[in-house]
Coordinates of C-alpha atoms and ligand atoms in Angstrom, one line a residue:
X18 CA 0.2 0.1 0.0
X19 CA 1.4 3.0 -0.9
X20 CA 0.2 5.9 2.0
X21 CA -0.1 9.4 1.2
X22 CA 1.9 12.1 3.1
X23 CA 0.9 15.5 3.6
X24 CA 1.8 18.4 1.6
X25 CA 2.7 20.9 3.8
X26 CA 3.7 21.3 7.3
X27 CA 0.6 23.8 7.8
X28 CA -1.8 21.7 6.2
X29 CA -0.9 19.0 8.7
X30 CA -1.0 21.5 11.8
X31 CA -4.6 22.5 10.4
X32 CA -5.7 19.2 9.7
X33 CA -4.9 18.1 13.7
X34 CA -6.1 21.5 14.9
X35 CA -9.1 20.9 12.4
X36 CA -9.5 17.3 14.5
X37 CA -8.8 19.1 17.9
X38 CA -11.1 21.9 17.8
X39 CA -14.3 21.2 17.5
X40 CA -17.4 20.6 20.0
X41 CA -14.9 19.3 22.7
X42 CA -14.0 23.3 22.8
X43 CA -17.2 25.3 22.2
X44 CA -19.7 22.4 23.6
X45 CA -18.5 19.9 26.1
X46 CA -15.7 22.6 27.8
X47 CA -18.2 24.7 29.0
X48 CA -20.4 21.9 30.2
X49 CA -17.7 20.2 32.3
X50 CA -16.4 23.7 33.7
X51 CA -20.1 24.5 35.1
X52 CA -20.4 21.0 36.2
X53 CA -17.2 21.1 38.3
X54 CA -16.6 24.6 39.6
X55 CA -15.8 26.7 37.1
X56 CA -12.1 28.4 37.4
X57 CA -11.0 25.7 40.1
X58 CA -11.9 23.2 36.7
X59 CA -10.2 25.9 34.3
X60 CA -6.8 25.9 36.6
X61 CA -6.6 21.7 36.6
X62 CA -7.5 21.3 33.0
X63 CA -4.9 23.8 32.1
X64 CA -2.2 21.9 34.0
X65 CA -3.2 18.7 32.5
X66 CA -3.1 19.8 29.2
X67 CA 0.4 21.4 29.7
X68 CA 2.0 18.1 31.8
X69 CA -0.1 15.2 30.2
X70 CA -1.6 16.7 26.9
X71 CA 1.7 17.5 25.4
X72 CA 3.6 14.8 26.2
X73 CA 0.7 12.3 25.4
X74 CA 0.6 14.1 21.7
X75 CA 3.9 13.5 21.2
X76 CA 3.6 9.9 22.3
X77 CA 0.7 9.3 19.6
X78 CA 2.7 11.3 17.2
X79 CA 6.1 9.1 17.7
X80 CA 4.3 6.1 17.1
X81 CA 2.0 6.8 14.3
X82 CA 5.3 8.8 12.1
X83 CA 7.5 5.9 13.1
X84 CA 4.8 3.0 11.8
X85 CA 3.1 4.5 9.1
X86 CA 0.0 2.7 9.7
X87 CA -3.3 2.8 11.6
X88 CA -3.7 2.2 15.3
X89 CA -3.8 -1.6 15.1
X90 CA -1.4 -2.0 12.1
X91 CA 1.2 0.5 14.3
X92 CA 0.7 -1.5 17.7
X93 CA 1.1 -5.1 15.9
X94 CA 3.7 -3.8 13.8
X95 CA 6.2 -2.3 16.0
X96 CA 6.0 -4.5 18.7
X97 CA 5.4 -8.0 16.9
X98 CA 3.3 -8.8 19.7
X99 CA -0.4 -10.6 19.6
X100 CA -1.4 -8.8 22.8
X101 CA -0.7 -5.4 21.6
X102 CA -2.4 -6.0 18.7
X103 CA -5.5 -6.9 20.6
X104 CA -5.3 -3.8 22.4
X105 CA -5.3 -1.9 19.4
X106 CA -8.6 -3.0 18.6
X107 CA -9.7 -0.8 21.7
X108 CA -9.3 1.9 19.4
X109 CA -12.0 0.9 16.9
X110 CA -14.3 0.5 19.9
X111 CA -13.3 4.0 21.1
X112 CA -14.3 5.5 17.6
X113 CA -17.5 3.7 17.5
X114 CA -18.4 5.3 21.1
X115 CA -16.8 8.8 20.2
X116 CA -18.8 9.1 16.8
X117 CA -22.2 7.6 18.6
X118 CA -22.7 10.6 20.9
X119 CA -20.9 13.2 18.8
X120 CA -23.4 12.8 16.2
X121 CA -26.3 13.5 18.2
X122 CA -24.6 16.7 19.1
X123 CA -23.6 17.6 15.6
X124 CA -27.4 17.0 14.8
X125 CA -27.9 19.7 17.7
X126 CA -25.9 22.0 16.0
X127 CA -27.4 21.3 12.7
X128 CA -30.5 21.9 14.2
X129 CA -29.8 25.3 15.6
X130 CA -28.1 26.6 12.1
X131 CA -31.3 26.0 10.6
X132 CA -33.1 27.4 13.4
X133 CA -31.2 30.5 13.2
X134 CA -32.7 31.1 10.0
X135 CA -36.1 30.9 10.9
X136 CA -35.8 32.4 14.7
X137 CA -37.2 28.9 15.7
X138 CA -35.2 29.2 19.2
X139 CA -35.6 32.8 19.8
X140 CA -38.8 33.1 21.9
X141 CA -37.8 30.6 24.5
X142 CA -34.3 29.6 24.1
X143 CA -34.5 27.3 27.3
X144 CA -37.6 25.5 26.4
X145 CA -36.2 25.0 22.7
X146 CA -33.5 23.5 23.6
X147 CA -35.4 20.9 25.9
X148 CA -38.0 20.1 23.4
X149 CA -35.2 19.3 20.9
X150 CA -32.6 17.4 22.4
X151 CA -33.6 13.6 22.6
X152 CA -36.4 12.1 20.9
X153 CA -37.2 11.0 17.1
X154 CA -36.6 14.2 15.6
X155 CA -33.0 14.3 17.4
X156 CA -32.6 10.9 15.7
X157 CA -33.0 12.4 12.0
X158 CA -30.4 15.2 12.7
X159 CA -27.9 12.9 14.2
X160 CA -28.7 10.7 10.4
X161 CA -28.4 14.1 8.4
X162 CA -25.2 15.1 10.3
X163 CA -23.5 11.4 10.1
X164 CA -24.3 11.6 6.5
X165 CA -22.5 14.6 6.0
X166 CA -19.7 12.9 7.7
X167 CA -20.0 9.9 5.6
X168 CA -20.1 11.4 2.5
X169 CA -17.0 13.8 3.0
X170 CA -14.8 10.4 4.3
X171 CA -16.2 8.4 1.3
X172 CA -14.8 11.0 -1.1
X173 CA -11.5 11.0 1.2
X174 CA -11.2 14.8 1.0
X175 CA -8.3 15.6 2.8
X176 CA -7.6 18.4 0.5
X177 CA -11.0 19.8 1.2
X178 CA -10.7 19.6 4.9
X179 CA -7.6 20.9 4.9
X180 CA -8.9 24.1 2.5
X181 CA -11.9 24.5 4.7
X182 CA -10.3 24.5 8.2
X183 CA -7.8 27.3 6.4
X184 CA -11.0 29.5 6.4
X185 CA -12.9 27.9 9.5
X186 CA -10.2 28.8 12.0
X187 CA -9.7 32.3 11.7
X188 CA -13.5 32.4 11.3
X189 CA -14.2 30.7 14.8
X190 CA -11.6 33.1 16.5
X191 CA -13.2 36.2 15.5
X192 CA -16.5 35.5 15.7
X193 CA -15.7 34.2 19.4
X194 CA -14.0 37.4 20.3
X195 CA -16.7 39.4 19.3
X196 CA -19.1 37.7 21.2
X197 CA -17.1 37.2 24.2
X198 CA -16.5 41.5 24.0
X199 CA -20.2 41.9 23.7
X200 CA -21.0 39.3 26.3
X201 CA -18.6 40.5 29.3
X202 CA -20.7 44.3 29.0
X203 CA -23.9 42.6 29.9
X204 CA -25.2 43.2 33.2
X205 CA -24.3 40.6 36.0
X206 CA -21.5 39.2 33.6
X207 CA -19.0 40.2 36.0
X208 CA -20.2 37.1 38.5
X209 CA -19.7 34.8 35.4
X210 CA -16.3 36.3 34.4
X211 CA -15.2 35.7 38.6
X212 CA -16.8 31.7 38.1
X213 CA -14.8 31.3 35.2
X214 CA -11.2 32.9 35.5
X215 CA -11.1 33.4 39.8
X216 CA -10.6 30.0 41.4
X217 CA -11.8 29.2 44.6
X218 CA -8.6 27.6 46.4
X219 CA -10.5 26.0 49.1
X220 CA -13.2 24.6 46.9
X221 CA -10.3 23.2 44.7
X222 CA -8.7 21.4 47.6
X223 CA -11.9 19.6 48.9
X224 CA -13.0 18.6 45.4
X225 CA -9.3 18.1 43.4
X226 CA -9.9 14.5 43.2
X227 CA -13.4 14.6 41.4
X228 CA -12.0 17.5 39.2
X229 CA -9.0 15.5 38.2
X230 CA -10.8 12.5 36.2
X231 CA -13.3 15.1 34.7
X232 CA -10.1 17.6 33.8
X233 CA -7.8 14.8 32.4
X234 CA -10.8 13.3 30.5
X235 CA -11.7 16.9 29.1
X236 CA -8.0 17.5 28.2
X237 CA -7.6 14.2 26.1
X238 CA -10.8 14.5 24.3
X239 CA -10.4 17.8 23.4
X240 CA -6.7 17.4 22.3
X241 CA -8.3 14.2 20.2
X242 CA -6.2 12.3 22.4
X243 CA -6.5 8.2 23.3
X244 CA -8.6 7.4 20.3
X245 CA -5.4 6.9 17.9
X246 CA -6.6 9.9 15.7
X247 CA -3.2 12.1 16.1
X248 CA -1.3 8.7 15.7
X249 CA -3.1 8.1 12.3
X250 CA -2.8 11.9 11.0
X251 CA 1.2 11.5 12.4
X252 CA 1.3 8.3 9.7
X253 CA 1.3 10.7 6.8
X254 CA 4.4 13.0 8.2
X255 CA 7.7 13.2 6.6
X256 CA 10.6 13.0 8.6
X257 CA 11.6 16.4 8.2
X258 CA 8.8 18.0 10.8
X259 CA 9.6 19.0 14.3
X260 CA 6.8 16.9 16.1
X261 CA 8.0 18.8 19.5
X262 CA 7.3 22.0 17.6
X263 CA 4.1 21.1 15.6
X264 CA 2.7 19.5 19.0
X265 CA 2.8 22.6 21.0
X266 CA 1.5 24.7 18.1
X267 CA -1.8 22.4 17.9
X268 CA -2.2 22.3 21.9
X269 CA -1.4 26.0 22.0
X270 CA -3.9 26.5 19.3
X271 CA -6.8 24.3 20.4
X272 CA -6.5 25.5 24.4
X273 CA -7.0 29.0 23.0
X274 CA -9.9 28.5 21.3
X275 CA -11.6 26.4 24.4
X276 CA -10.9 29.0 26.6
X277 CA -12.2 31.5 24.7
X278 CA -15.5 29.7 24.2
X279 CA -16.0 29.6 28.2
X280 CA -15.0 33.6 28.3
X281 CA -18.0 33.5 26.0
X282 CA -20.4 31.3 27.8
X283 CA -20.1 32.2 31.4
X284 CA -20.9 35.8 31.7
X285 CA -23.6 35.3 29.3
X286 CA -25.0 32.1 31.5
X287 CA -25.1 34.4 34.6
X288 CA -25.9 37.7 33.0
X289 CA -29.2 35.6 32.2
X290 CA -29.3 34.5 35.4
X291 CA -28.7 30.5 34.3
X292 CA -25.7 30.6 36.3
X293 CA -23.3 27.9 36.9
X294 CA -24.5 24.0 37.3
X295 CA -27.7 25.1 35.4
X296 CA -25.6 24.5 32.4
X297 CA -25.0 20.6 31.6
X298 CA -25.2 19.6 28.1
X299 CA -27.3 22.7 27.1
X300 CA -24.8 25.0 28.3
X301 CA -23.9 26.3 25.0
X302 CA -27.1 26.0 23.4
X303 CA -29.2 28.0 26.1
X304 CA -26.7 30.8 26.8
X305 CA -25.8 31.5 23.3
X306 CA -29.4 31.0 21.7
X307 CA -30.5 33.6 24.4
X308 CA -27.9 35.6 23.5
X309 CA -28.4 35.9 19.6
X310 CA -32.4 36.3 20.6
X311 CA -31.3 39.5 22.2
X312 CA -29.0 40.9 19.8
X313 CA -29.4 43.3 17.1
X314 CA -29.1 41.1 13.7
X315 CA -29.0 37.8 16.0
X316 CA -30.5 35.7 13.2
X317 CA -27.2 36.5 11.2
X318 CA -24.8 36.0 13.9
X319 CA -26.6 32.8 14.8
X320 CA -26.4 31.8 11.2
X321 CA -22.7 32.4 11.0
X322 CA -21.8 31.1 14.3
X323 CA -24.0 27.7 14.5
X324 CA -22.7 27.4 10.8
X325 CA -18.9 27.6 11.8
X326 CA -19.5 25.2 14.6
X327 CA -21.3 22.5 12.0
X328 CA -17.7 22.9 10.2
X329 CA -15.4 22.8 13.2
X330 CA -17.7 19.6 14.5
X331 CA -17.6 18.1 10.9
X332 CA -13.8 18.2 10.4
X333 CA -13.5 16.1 13.9
X334 CA -16.0 13.7 13.3
X335 CA -14.6 13.0 10.2
X336 CA -11.4 12.3 12.2
X337 CA -13.0 10.1 14.3
X338 CA -14.6 8.0 11.1
X339 CA -11.2 7.8 9.8
X340 CA -9.6 5.6 12.2
X341 CA -12.0 2.4 12.1
X342 CA -12.3 3.5 8.0
X343 CA -8.5 3.1 7.8
X344 CA -8.3 0.4 9.9
X345 CA -10.8 -2.0 7.7
X346 CA -9.3 -0.9 4.6
X347 CA -5.8 -1.7 5.7
X348 CA -6.0 -4.5 7.9
X349 CA -9.3 -6.4 6.1
X350 CA -8.5 -5.4 2.9
X351 CA -12.2 -3.8 2.5
X352 CA -12.8 -1.0 0.0
X353 CA -12.9 2.6 1.1
X354 CA -17.2 2.2 0.2
X355 CA -17.3 -0.6 2.0
X356 CA -16.1 0.4 5.1
X357 CA -17.9 3.8 5.0
X358 CA -21.0 2.2 4.3
X359 CA -20.8 -0.5 6.8
X360 CA -19.8 1.7 9.7
X361 CA -22.1 4.0 8.9
X362 CA -24.8 1.7 9.5
X363 CA -23.4 1.1 12.7
X364 CA -23.2 4.0 13.9
X365 CA -26.7 5.2 12.9
X366 CA -27.8 2.4 15.4
X367 CA -25.5 3.4 18.4
X368 CA -26.0 7.2 17.4
X369 CA -29.9 6.9 17.8
X370 CA -29.6 4.9 20.8
X371 CA -28.1 8.0 22.5
X372 CA -30.3 10.4 20.5
X373 CA -32.9 8.5 22.2
X374 CA -31.9 8.5 26.1
X375 CA -30.6 10.8 27.8
X376 CA -29.6 8.7 30.8
X377 CA -27.3 6.5 27.9
X378 CA -26.0 10.0 26.2
X379 CA -24.7 11.6 29.7
X380 CA -23.0 8.3 30.6
X381 CA -21.3 7.8 27.2
X382 CA -20.4 11.8 26.6
X383 CA -19.2 11.6 30.0
X384 CA -17.7 8.8 32.0
X385 CA -17.5 6.4 29.2
X386 CA -15.6 8.8 26.8
X387 CA -13.2 10.1 29.6
X388 CA -12.2 6.3 30.7
X389 CA -12.0 5.3 27.1
X390 CA -9.2 8.2 26.2
X391 CA -7.7 7.8 29.4
X392 CA -7.0 4.2 29.2
X393 CA -6.1 4.5 25.1
X394 CA -3.5 7.0 26.2
X395 CA -1.9 5.0 28.8
X396 CA -1.7 2.5 26.5
X397 CA 0.2 4.7 24.1
X398 CA 2.7 6.2 26.4
X399 CA 3.6 3.2 27.6
X400 CA 4.1 1.5 24.2
X401 CA 6.6 4.4 23.6
X402 CA 8.2 4.2 26.7
X403 CA 8.6 0.3 27.4
X404 CA 8.3 -0.9 23.6
X405 CA 9.7 1.9 22.0
X406 CA 12.1 2.9 24.0
X407 CA 15.4 4.4 23.0
X408 CA 13.8 3.9 19.5
X409 CA 11.2 6.7 20.6
X410 CA 14.1 9.4 21.7
X411 CA 15.3 8.8 18.0
X412 CA 11.9 9.5 16.4
X413 CA 11.2 12.4 18.5
X414 CA 14.5 13.9 17.7
X415 CA 14.4 13.4 14.0
X416 CA 13.4 17.0 12.3
X417 CA 13.6 18.8 15.8
X418 CA 15.6 21.5 16.8
X419 CA 18.2 21.4 19.7
X420 CA 15.7 22.1 22.8
X421 CA 12.8 19.4 21.9
X422 CA 16.1 17.0 21.4
X423 CA 17.6 17.6 24.6
X424 CA 14.0 17.0 26.7
X425 CA 13.7 13.8 24.6
X426 CA 15.4 11.5 27.4
X427 CA 13.3 13.3 30.0
X428 CA 10.1 12.9 27.8
X429 CA 10.5 9.5 27.5
X430 CA 10.6 9.0 31.5
X431 CA 7.3 11.1 31.8
X432 CA 5.3 9.3 28.9
X433 CA 6.9 5.8 29.9
X434 CA 6.5 6.1 33.7
X435 CA 5.1 9.4 35.6
X436 CA 2.3 10.4 33.3
X437 CA 0.6 6.8 32.9
X438 CA 0.8 6.5 37.2
X439 CA -1.0 9.6 37.1
X440 CA -3.4 8.5 34.8
X441 CA -4.3 5.5 35.8
X442 CA -4.9 7.2 39.2
X443 CA -7.4 9.5 37.6
X444 CA -8.8 6.3 35.7
X445 CA -9.1 4.3 39.0
X446 CA -10.7 7.4 40.9
X447 CA -13.3 8.0 37.7
X448 CA -14.3 4.5 38.1
X449 CA -14.8 4.7 41.2
X450 CA -16.7 7.5 41.0
X451 CA -18.8 6.0 38.2
X452 CA -19.5 2.9 40.3
X453 CA -20.4 5.6 43.1
X454 CA -17.9 4.6 45.3
X455 CA -16.0 7.3 47.2
X456 CA -12.5 7.3 46.6
X457 CA -10.1 7.4 49.7
X458 CA -10.0 3.9 50.6
X459 CA -6.9 4.5 53.4
X460 CA -9.6 6.2 55.7
X461 CA -10.8 2.7 55.8
X462 CA -7.6 1.6 57.8
X463 CA -7.9 5.0 59.8
X464 CA -5.6 6.5 58.0
X465 CA -6.2 10.2 58.0
X466 CA -4.0 11.7 55.3
X467 CA -6.1 14.0 53.0
X468 CA -6.7 12.6 49.3
X469 CA -4.3 14.4 47.7
X470 CA -1.1 13.4 50.1
X471 CA -2.3 10.0 49.1
X472 CA -2.4 10.7 45.7
X473 CA 1.2 12.2 46.0
X474 CA 2.6 9.5 47.9
X475 CA 1.1 6.5 45.9
X476 CA 2.1 8.2 42.8
X477 CA 5.6 8.5 43.9
X478 CA 6.1 5.3 45.1
X479 CA 4.8 3.6 41.7
X480 CA 6.7 6.1 39.8
X481 CA 10.1 5.6 41.3
X482 CA 9.6 1.7 41.2
X483 CA 8.8 1.8 37.5
X484 CA 11.5 4.6 36.7
X485 CA 14.0 1.8 38.0
X486 CA 12.5 -0.4 36.1
X487 CA 12.5 1.8 32.7
X488 CA 16.2 2.3 33.5
X489 CA 16.9 -1.1 33.6
X490 CA 14.8 -3.0 31.2
X491 CA 16.0 -0.6 28.3
X492 CA 18.4 1.5 28.6
X493 CA 18.1 4.9 27.1
X494 CA 20.8 6.5 29.2
Ligands
LIG1 N1 -11.3 17.1 19.8 C1 -12.3 17.0 19.0 C2 -13.5 17.9 19.7 O1 -12.6 18.5 20.7 C3 -13.0 15.5 19.9 C4 -12.3 14.4 19.1 C5 -12.2 13.5 20.2 C6 -11.9 14.2 18.0 C7 -11.1 12.5 19.7 C8 -11.2 12.7 17.4 C9 -10.6 11.9 18.5 O2 -14.5 18.5 19.2

């Protein structure tokens, strides 16, 4: 099989940013932030993006560029182990789960896009969201969104995506800046700004363990990490790119759009008296729909804004669909048409379940995605650290400048040891949370350490042990 490669460096960066910037920034981020204490969440989230997101992105890049294969092929080729190959299949499942709920939200966006022309949601933005979010009509709009996604993937329009992203990204930023500037001048907006930007440290300390899994999950989701997307995109790269520089640029651009989305949503929510926590999955829809209803020329702004969100969502959903499509084409020799057709049939059903049942939707879009992406990224990192080892360092250094070269070995220890330990901790506490078990089992033994200190102690012990293991097993020093 001859593999394509990106035409330009900026083409790769924009495609990766196109995958990263999507509903995660514009819809899920405000939702997660409002559910988890506002600024306290933002602070933890930014820390995770920097310390986990960027190194994690590089782990996917390194595996992708080295193997030039889809996630399943990459893990089995580079390791020659059937266990890793089996693990690779998890990413196919993850893609199914992701696109199932993503397509439902994409359907909501399409509906708001259409509703902006007619002003359908203007009279009662809150009630409107409640009336369209789940049910038979939501299934219809989900199918529409899925159909557009499938058509684009069917045509293999990477160049189309690249071109669209170039127009989309500035448009998104300009519109968000304008909305933010307007939103913060509203009466009562300052409370929203404070909720979003001034962390309550006492709240943070008391709720750190609850915030952490959500912040880690969101950081991975928004960077498209742990699903194999970034791995696949990097498999089309030539050797001459600096993975570290590109990865940093992608993370910075993506974070900027996410943070900006919060600056738009929260002041408006507070000014309208909706407040935090009243947000949920509807935060973006209710707040912005209200804003557009109140704005002069709100209809026009609504059309443009939701149109842009549709594009951002599509450039992400395409990257989700491409993972299982490339897997079926590469590994089973299916035609692209058969792969897209079959998978679309599956997604039509799994998405419909999410569109009909609010409980299923909430679980899939929140907890399940957090867990799958966290588990997936841990797998990639351990693979880079323990299977590739010194080869991963070489791969990261290829095409890099002096700074990235000197950081390559510390990076390997971070992704091979420290970050997985941290993520496994958040994974376990996320699982415990989902099962309704309070975290902090040491309290049963009468130990009165605070949870944060337990985290530190456990992390330190496991990290030191595996650090020694990594040094002995594969000398990278
Ligand atoms: N990063 C995308 C967004 O923010 C979602 C995504 C996750 C895409 C995982 C691909 C893989 O909308």
